[in-house]
Each structure stands twice: as structure tokens, then as C-alpha cells.
PDB file of C-alpha atoms in Angstrom:
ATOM      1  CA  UNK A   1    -143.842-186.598 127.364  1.00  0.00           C
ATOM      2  CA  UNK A   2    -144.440-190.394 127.716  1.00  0.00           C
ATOM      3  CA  UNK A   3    -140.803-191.466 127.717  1.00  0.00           C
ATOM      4  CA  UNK A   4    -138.012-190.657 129.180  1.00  0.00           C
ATOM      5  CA  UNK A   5    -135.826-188.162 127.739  1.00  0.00           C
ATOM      6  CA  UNK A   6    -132.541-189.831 128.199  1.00  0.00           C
ATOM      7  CA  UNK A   7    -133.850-192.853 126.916  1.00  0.00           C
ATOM      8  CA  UNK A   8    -135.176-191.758 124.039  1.00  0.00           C
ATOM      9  CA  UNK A   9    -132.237-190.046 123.064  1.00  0.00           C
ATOM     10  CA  UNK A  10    -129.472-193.482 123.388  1.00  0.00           C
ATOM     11  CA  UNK A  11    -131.672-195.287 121.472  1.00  0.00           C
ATOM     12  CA  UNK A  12    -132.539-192.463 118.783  1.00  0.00           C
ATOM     13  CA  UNK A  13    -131.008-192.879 115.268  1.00  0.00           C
ATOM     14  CA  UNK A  14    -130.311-189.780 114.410  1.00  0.00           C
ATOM     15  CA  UNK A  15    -128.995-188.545 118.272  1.00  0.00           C
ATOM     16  CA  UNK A  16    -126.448-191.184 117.761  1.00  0.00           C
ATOM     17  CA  UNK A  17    -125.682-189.568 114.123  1.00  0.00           C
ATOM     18  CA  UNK A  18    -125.372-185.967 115.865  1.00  0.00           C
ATOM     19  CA  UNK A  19    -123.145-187.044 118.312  1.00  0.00           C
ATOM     20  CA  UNK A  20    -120.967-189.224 115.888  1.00  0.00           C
ATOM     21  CA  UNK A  21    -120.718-185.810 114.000  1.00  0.00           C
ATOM     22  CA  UNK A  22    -119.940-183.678 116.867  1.00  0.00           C
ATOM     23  CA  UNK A  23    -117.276-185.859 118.124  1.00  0.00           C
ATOM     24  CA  UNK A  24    -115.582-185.533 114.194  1.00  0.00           C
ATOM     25  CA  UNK A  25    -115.996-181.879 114.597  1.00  0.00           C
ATOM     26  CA  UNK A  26    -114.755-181.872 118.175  1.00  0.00           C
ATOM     27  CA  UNK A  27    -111.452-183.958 116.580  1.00  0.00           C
ATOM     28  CA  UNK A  28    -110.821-181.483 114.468  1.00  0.00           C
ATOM     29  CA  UNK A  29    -111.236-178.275 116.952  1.00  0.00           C
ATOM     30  CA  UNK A  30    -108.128-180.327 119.101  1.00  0.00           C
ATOM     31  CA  UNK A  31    -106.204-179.846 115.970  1.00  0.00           C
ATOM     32  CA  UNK A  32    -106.943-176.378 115.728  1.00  0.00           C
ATOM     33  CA  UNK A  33    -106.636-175.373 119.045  1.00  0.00           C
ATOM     34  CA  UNK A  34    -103.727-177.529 119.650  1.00  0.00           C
ATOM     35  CA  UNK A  35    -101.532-176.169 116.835  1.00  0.00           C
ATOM     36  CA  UNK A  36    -102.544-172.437 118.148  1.00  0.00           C
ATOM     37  CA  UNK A  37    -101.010-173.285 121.328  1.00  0.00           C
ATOM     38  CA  UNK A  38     -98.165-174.827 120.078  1.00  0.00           C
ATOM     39  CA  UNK A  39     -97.273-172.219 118.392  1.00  0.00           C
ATOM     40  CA  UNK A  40     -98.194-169.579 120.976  1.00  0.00           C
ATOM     41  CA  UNK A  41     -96.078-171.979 123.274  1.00  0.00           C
ATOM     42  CA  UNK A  42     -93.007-172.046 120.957  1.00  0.00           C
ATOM     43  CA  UNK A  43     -92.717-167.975 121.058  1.00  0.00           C
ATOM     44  CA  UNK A  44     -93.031-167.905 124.529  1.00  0.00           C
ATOM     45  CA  UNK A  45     -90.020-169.861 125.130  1.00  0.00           C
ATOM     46  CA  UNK A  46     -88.391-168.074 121.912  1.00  0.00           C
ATOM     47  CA  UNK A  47     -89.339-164.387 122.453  1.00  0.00           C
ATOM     48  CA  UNK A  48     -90.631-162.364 120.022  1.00  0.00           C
ATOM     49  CA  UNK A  49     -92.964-160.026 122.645  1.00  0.00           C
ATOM     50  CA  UNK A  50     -91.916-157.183 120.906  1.00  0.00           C
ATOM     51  CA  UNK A  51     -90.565-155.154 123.808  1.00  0.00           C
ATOM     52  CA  UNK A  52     -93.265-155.900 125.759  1.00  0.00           C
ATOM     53  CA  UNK A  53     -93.537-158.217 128.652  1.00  0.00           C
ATOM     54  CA  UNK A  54     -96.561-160.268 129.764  1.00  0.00           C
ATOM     55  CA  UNK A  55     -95.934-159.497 133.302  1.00  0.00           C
ATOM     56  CA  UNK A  56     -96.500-156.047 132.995  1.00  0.00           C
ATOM     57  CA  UNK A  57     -99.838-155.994 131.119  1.00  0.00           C
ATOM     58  CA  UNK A  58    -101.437-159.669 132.579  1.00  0.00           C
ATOM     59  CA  UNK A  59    -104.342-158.700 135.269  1.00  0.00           C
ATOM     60  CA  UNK A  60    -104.350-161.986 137.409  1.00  0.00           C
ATOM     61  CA  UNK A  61    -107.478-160.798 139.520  1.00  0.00           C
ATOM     62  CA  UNK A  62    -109.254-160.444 136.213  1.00  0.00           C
ATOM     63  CA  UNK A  63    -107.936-163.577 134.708  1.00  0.00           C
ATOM     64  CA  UNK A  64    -108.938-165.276 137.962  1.00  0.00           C
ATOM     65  CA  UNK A  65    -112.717-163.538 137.716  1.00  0.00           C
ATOM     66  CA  UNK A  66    -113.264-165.264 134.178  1.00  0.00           C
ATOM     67  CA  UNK A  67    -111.794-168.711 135.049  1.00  0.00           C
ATOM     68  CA  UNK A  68    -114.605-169.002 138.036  1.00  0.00           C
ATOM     69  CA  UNK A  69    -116.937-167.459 135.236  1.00  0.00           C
ATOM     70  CA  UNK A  70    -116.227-170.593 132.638  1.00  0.00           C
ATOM     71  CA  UNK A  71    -115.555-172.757 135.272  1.00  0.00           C
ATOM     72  CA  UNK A  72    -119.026-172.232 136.849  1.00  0.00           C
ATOM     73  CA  UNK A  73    -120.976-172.088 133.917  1.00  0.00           C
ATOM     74  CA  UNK A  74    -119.210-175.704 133.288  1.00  0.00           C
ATOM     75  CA  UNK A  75    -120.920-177.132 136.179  1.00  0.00           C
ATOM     76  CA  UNK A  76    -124.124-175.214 135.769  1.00  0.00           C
ATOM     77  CA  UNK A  77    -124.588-176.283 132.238  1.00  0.00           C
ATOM     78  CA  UNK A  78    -124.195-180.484 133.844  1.00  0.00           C
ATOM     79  CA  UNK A  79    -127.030-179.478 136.227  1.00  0.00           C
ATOM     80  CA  UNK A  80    -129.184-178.701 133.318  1.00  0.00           C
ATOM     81  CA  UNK A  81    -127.989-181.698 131.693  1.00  0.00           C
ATOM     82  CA  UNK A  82    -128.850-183.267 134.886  1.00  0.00           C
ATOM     83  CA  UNK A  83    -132.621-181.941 134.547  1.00  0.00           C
ATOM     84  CA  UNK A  84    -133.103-182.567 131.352  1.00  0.00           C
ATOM     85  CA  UNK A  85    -132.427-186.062 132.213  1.00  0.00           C
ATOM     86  CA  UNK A  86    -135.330-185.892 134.474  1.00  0.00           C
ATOM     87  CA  UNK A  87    -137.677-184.065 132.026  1.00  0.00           C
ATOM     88  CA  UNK A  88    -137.775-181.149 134.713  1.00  0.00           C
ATOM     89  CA  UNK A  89    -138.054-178.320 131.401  1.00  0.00           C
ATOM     90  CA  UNK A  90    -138.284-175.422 133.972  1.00  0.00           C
ATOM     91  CA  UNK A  91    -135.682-176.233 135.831  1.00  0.00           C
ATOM     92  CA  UNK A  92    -133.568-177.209 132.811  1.00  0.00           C
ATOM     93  CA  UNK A  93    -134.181-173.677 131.411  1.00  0.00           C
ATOM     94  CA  UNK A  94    -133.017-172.136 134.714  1.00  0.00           C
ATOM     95  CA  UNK A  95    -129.996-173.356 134.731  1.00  0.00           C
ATOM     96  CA  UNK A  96    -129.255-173.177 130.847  1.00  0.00           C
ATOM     97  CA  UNK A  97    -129.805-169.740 131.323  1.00  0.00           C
ATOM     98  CA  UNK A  98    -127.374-169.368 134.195  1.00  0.00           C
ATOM     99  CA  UNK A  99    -124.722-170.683 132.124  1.00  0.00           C
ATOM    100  CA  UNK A 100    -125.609-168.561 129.231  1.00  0.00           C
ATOM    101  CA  UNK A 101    -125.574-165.173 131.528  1.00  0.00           C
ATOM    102  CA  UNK A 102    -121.928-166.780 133.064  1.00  0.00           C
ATOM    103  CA  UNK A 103    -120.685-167.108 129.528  1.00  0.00           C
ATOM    104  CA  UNK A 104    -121.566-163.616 128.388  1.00  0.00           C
ATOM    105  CA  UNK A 105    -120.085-162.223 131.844  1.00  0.00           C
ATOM    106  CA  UNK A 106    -116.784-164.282 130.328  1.00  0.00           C
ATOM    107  CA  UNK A 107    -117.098-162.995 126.720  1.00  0.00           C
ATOM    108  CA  UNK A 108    -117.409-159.228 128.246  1.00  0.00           C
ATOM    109  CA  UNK A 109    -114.758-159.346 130.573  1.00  0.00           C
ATOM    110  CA  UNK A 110    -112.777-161.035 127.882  1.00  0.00           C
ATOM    111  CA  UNK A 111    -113.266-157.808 126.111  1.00  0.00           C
ATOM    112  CA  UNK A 112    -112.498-155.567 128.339  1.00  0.00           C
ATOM    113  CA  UNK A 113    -108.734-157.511 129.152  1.00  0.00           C
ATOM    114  CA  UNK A 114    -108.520-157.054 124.733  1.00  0.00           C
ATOM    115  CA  UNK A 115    -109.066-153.126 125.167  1.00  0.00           C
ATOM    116  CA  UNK A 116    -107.090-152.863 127.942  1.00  0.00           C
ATOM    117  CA  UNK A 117    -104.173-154.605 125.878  1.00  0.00           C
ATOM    118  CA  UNK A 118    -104.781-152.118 122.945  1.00  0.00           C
ATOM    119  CA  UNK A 119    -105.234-149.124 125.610  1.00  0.00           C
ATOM    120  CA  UNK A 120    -101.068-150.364 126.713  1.00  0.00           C
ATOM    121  CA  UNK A 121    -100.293-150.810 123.457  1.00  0.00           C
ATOM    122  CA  UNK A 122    -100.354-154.563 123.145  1.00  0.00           C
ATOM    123  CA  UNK A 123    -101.945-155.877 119.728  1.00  0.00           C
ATOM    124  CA  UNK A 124    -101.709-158.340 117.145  1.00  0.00           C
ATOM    125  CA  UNK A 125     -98.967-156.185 115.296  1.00  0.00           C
ATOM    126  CA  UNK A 126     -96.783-155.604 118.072  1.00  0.00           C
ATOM    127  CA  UNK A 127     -94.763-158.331 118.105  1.00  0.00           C
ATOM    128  CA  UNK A 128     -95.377-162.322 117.032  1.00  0.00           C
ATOM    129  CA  UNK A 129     -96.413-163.365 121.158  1.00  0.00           C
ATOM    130  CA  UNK A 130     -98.906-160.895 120.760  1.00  0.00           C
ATOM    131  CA  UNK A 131     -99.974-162.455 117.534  1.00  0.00           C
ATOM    132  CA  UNK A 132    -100.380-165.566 118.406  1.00  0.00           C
ATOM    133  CA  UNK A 133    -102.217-164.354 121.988  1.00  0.00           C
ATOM    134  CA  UNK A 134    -104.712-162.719 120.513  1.00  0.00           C
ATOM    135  CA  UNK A 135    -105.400-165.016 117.885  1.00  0.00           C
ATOM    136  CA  UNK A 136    -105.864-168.155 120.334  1.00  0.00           C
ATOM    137  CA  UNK A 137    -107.532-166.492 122.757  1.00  0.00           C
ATOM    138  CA  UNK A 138    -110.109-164.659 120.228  1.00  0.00           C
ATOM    139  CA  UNK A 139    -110.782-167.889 118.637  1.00  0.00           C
ATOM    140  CA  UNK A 140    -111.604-169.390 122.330  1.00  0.00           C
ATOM    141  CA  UNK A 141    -113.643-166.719 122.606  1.00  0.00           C
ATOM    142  CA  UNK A 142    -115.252-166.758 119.772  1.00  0.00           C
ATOM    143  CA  UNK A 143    -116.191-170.117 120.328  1.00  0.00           C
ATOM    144  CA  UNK A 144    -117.707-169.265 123.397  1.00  0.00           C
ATOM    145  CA  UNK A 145    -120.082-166.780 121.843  1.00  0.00           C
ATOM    146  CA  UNK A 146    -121.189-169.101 119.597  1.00  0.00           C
ATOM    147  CA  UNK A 147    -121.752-171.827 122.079  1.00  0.00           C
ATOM    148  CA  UNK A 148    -123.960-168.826 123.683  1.00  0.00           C
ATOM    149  CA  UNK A 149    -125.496-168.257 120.593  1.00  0.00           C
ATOM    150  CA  UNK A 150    -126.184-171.927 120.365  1.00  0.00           C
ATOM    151  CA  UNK A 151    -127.583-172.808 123.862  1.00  0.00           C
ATOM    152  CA  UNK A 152    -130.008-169.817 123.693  1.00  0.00           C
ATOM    153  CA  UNK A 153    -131.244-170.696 120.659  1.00  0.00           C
ATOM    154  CA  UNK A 154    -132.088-174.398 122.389  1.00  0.00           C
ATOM    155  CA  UNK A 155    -133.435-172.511 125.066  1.00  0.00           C
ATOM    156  CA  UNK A 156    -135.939-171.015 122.702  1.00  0.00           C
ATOM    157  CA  UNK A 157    -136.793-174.264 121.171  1.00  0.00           C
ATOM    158  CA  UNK A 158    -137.601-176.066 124.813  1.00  0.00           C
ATOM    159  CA  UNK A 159    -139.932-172.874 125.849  1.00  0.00           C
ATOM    160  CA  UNK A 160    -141.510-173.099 122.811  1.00  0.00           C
ATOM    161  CA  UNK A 161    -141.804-176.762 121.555  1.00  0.00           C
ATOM    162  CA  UNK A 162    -141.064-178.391 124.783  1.00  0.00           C
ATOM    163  CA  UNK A 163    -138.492-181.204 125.840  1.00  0.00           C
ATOM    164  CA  UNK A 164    -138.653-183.904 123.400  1.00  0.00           C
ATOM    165  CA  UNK A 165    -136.436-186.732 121.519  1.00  0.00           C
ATOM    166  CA  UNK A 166    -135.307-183.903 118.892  1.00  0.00           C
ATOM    167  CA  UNK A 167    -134.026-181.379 121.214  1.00  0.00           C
ATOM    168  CA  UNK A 168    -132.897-183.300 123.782  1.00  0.00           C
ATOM    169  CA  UNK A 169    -129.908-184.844 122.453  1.00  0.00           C
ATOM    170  CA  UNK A 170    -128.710-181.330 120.761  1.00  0.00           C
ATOM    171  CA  UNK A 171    -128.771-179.980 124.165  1.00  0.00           C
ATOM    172  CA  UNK A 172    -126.579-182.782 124.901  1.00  0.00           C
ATOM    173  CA  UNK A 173    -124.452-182.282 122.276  1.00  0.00           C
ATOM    174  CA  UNK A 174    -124.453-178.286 123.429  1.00  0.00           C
ATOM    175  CA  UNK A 175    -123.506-179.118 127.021  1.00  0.00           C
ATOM    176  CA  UNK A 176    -120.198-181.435 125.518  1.00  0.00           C
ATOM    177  CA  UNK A 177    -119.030-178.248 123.584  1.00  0.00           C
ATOM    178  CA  UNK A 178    -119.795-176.107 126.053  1.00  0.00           C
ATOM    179  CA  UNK A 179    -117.539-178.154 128.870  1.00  0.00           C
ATOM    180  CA  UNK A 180    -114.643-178.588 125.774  1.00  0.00           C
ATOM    181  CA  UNK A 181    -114.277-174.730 125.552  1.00  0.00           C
ATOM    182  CA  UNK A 182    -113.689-175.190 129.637  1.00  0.00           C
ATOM    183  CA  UNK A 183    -111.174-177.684 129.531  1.00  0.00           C
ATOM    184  CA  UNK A 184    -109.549-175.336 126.323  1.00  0.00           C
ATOM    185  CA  UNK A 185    -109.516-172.815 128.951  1.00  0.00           C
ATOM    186  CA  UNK A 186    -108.225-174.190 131.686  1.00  0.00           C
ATOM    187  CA  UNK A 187    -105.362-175.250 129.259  1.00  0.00           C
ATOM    188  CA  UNK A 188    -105.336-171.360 128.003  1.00  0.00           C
ATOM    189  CA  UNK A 189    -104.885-170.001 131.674  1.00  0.00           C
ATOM    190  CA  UNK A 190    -101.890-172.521 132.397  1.00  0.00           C
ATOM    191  CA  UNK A 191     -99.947-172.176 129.006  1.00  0.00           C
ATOM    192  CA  UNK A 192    -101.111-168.350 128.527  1.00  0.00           C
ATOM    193  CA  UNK A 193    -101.035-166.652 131.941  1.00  0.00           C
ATOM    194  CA  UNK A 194     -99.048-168.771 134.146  1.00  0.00           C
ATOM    195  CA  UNK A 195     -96.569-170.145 132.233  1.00  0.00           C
ATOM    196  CA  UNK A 196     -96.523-166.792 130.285  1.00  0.00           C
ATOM    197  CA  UNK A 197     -95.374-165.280 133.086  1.00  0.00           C
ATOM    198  CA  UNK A 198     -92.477-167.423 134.099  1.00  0.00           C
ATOM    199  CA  UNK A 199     -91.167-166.524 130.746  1.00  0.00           C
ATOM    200  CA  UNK A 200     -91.337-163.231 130.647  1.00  0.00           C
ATOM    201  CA  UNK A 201     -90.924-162.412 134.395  1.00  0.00           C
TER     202      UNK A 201
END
């Protein structure tokens, strides 16, 4: 490649037209995510757990496992960024790959915290906390598979096609809503876990 890949991509029409439409689409997922927590955070201080307190179900040390999971994958996914700047495509695949594998350690740990809910009892028809839990957090996390569904499939097209003007900026645009679901959960592990746990301790 002839040019640089960060150049290319400020001065390309159609990067600046993806990223005017992500940052619509990332307006929107603030609104969505915002009223789930609003209303997650308006039971919390309300009630409604349906006889069944946070405190005794919430696994810190697990909570704490997938918070360095995101968190890493966060700053994994800006070395790739990083890379791709450079037009290094192996080591920009390395590291894309590293956040993909953290993500899917964070989706299956995720998973395991939902059965182990359901195994106590817990679930969306227990009570209206529990509703609104599992709805917020499933949507995070099902936001998070399809950001791993997303990155792979860029992954693909860089092995394949190599690092060029077209691909570059959606890998751009990837890494942007891949560190938004980070700062959604940072937001979900204050809100959710700790503050969850003042109210119902």
C-alpha cells in the first residue's frame, strides 16, 4: 500500500460518511442504554427484588474477572488501532484477535453469572429488579457479541484483501463501538453491582 492508512482514511469520502453514521447510531444506543439504566436505577432505590437480594446472589470475584476482561480488550483493541495506523497488518491482526478472544472470555463468563442466577432462582419473572437486570445487562451483552461478530469478520477481510482505504476506516469505526460497550460497562458495574449492593445490603 502506497499511502498511508490513516491518511487515506481522514480524507476518504465515504470514511467520513461511515463515521457520521456511526456516531447517529452511537446517539441513539445512549438513549437506549440510558433509559435501561434509568429504569434499572429507579427499582433499585424503589424495591421490587422480589424477595431476593442482590447481595446474596452478586459474585464480586467474577464480576471483577469480566471487568479486567472488557477492560483489557479496550486497550488491546487501541493497540490494533495503533497498528493499523502504521500499516503493520500482522500485527494489527494479533491484537484484533486478542480482543476478540477477551470479548468471548466476557460473553462466556457473562453466561455462566446468567445460569448461576437461574440455578438460585433469580430470573426475569421474579421480580421487576430482576427484569430490568437481565434485560440491560443481556442487551450489553448482546452488543458485545455482535461487536465480536463484527471485528472477526474485519479480521477476515484484512487476511484476505489486505489493509486498504475500505477497511481501514470500518476497523476504526469497530474499535469506537467496541471501547463504547467498555465505558457502558464500566457504568453497568457501578450502577449494577456496586451501587446494587448498597441497596440491597
Amino acid at each position: 500500500m502506497s499511502h498511508n492508512v490513516n491518511t487515506i482514511d481522514s480524507r476518504t469520502h465515504e470514511g467520513n460518511l461511515n463515521k457520521l453514521g456511526f456516531w447517529i447510531f452511537l446517539t441513539a444506543e445512549f438513549a437506549l442504554f440510558g433509559t435501561l439504566f434509568a429504569t434499572l436505577l429507579t427499582l433499585q432505590h424503589g424495591g421490587g427484588y422480589g424477595g431476593m437480594m442482590t447481595t446474596e446472589l452478586f459474585e464480586l470475584p467474577l464480576v471483577l474477572i469480566m471487568t479486567f476482561l472488557l477492560l483489557a480488550s479496550s486497550y488491546t483493541c487501541g493497540i490494533a488501532i495503533y497498528f493499523m495506523r502504521q500499516e503493520k497488518k500482522n500485527l494489527l491482526m494479533i491484537w484484533m484477535i486478542i480482543t476478540v478472544l477477551l470479548g468471548v472470555g466476557f460473553v462466556g463468563f457473562e453466561i455462566y453469572e446468567f445460569a448461576h442466577y437461574a440455578h438460585e432462582g433469580a430470573n426475569p419473572t421474579v421480580g421487576s429488579y430482576w427484569s430490568s437486570f437481565f434485560i440491560l445487562l443481556g442487551t450489553h451483552g448482546a452488543h458485545v457479541s455482535l461487536g465480536i461478530v463484527w471485528i472477526t469478520g474485519l479480521i477476515i477481510q484484512v487476511a484476505t484483501r489486505g489493509l486498504n482505504k475500505f477497511n481501514a476506516p470500518k476497523l476504526f469505526i469497530a474499535s469506537l463501538y467496541w471501547h463504547f460497550l467498555d465505558v457502558v460497562w464500566v457504568f453497568i458495574f457501578t450502577a449494577v453491582y456496586m451501587i446494587g449492593m448498597v441497596y440491597s445490603g
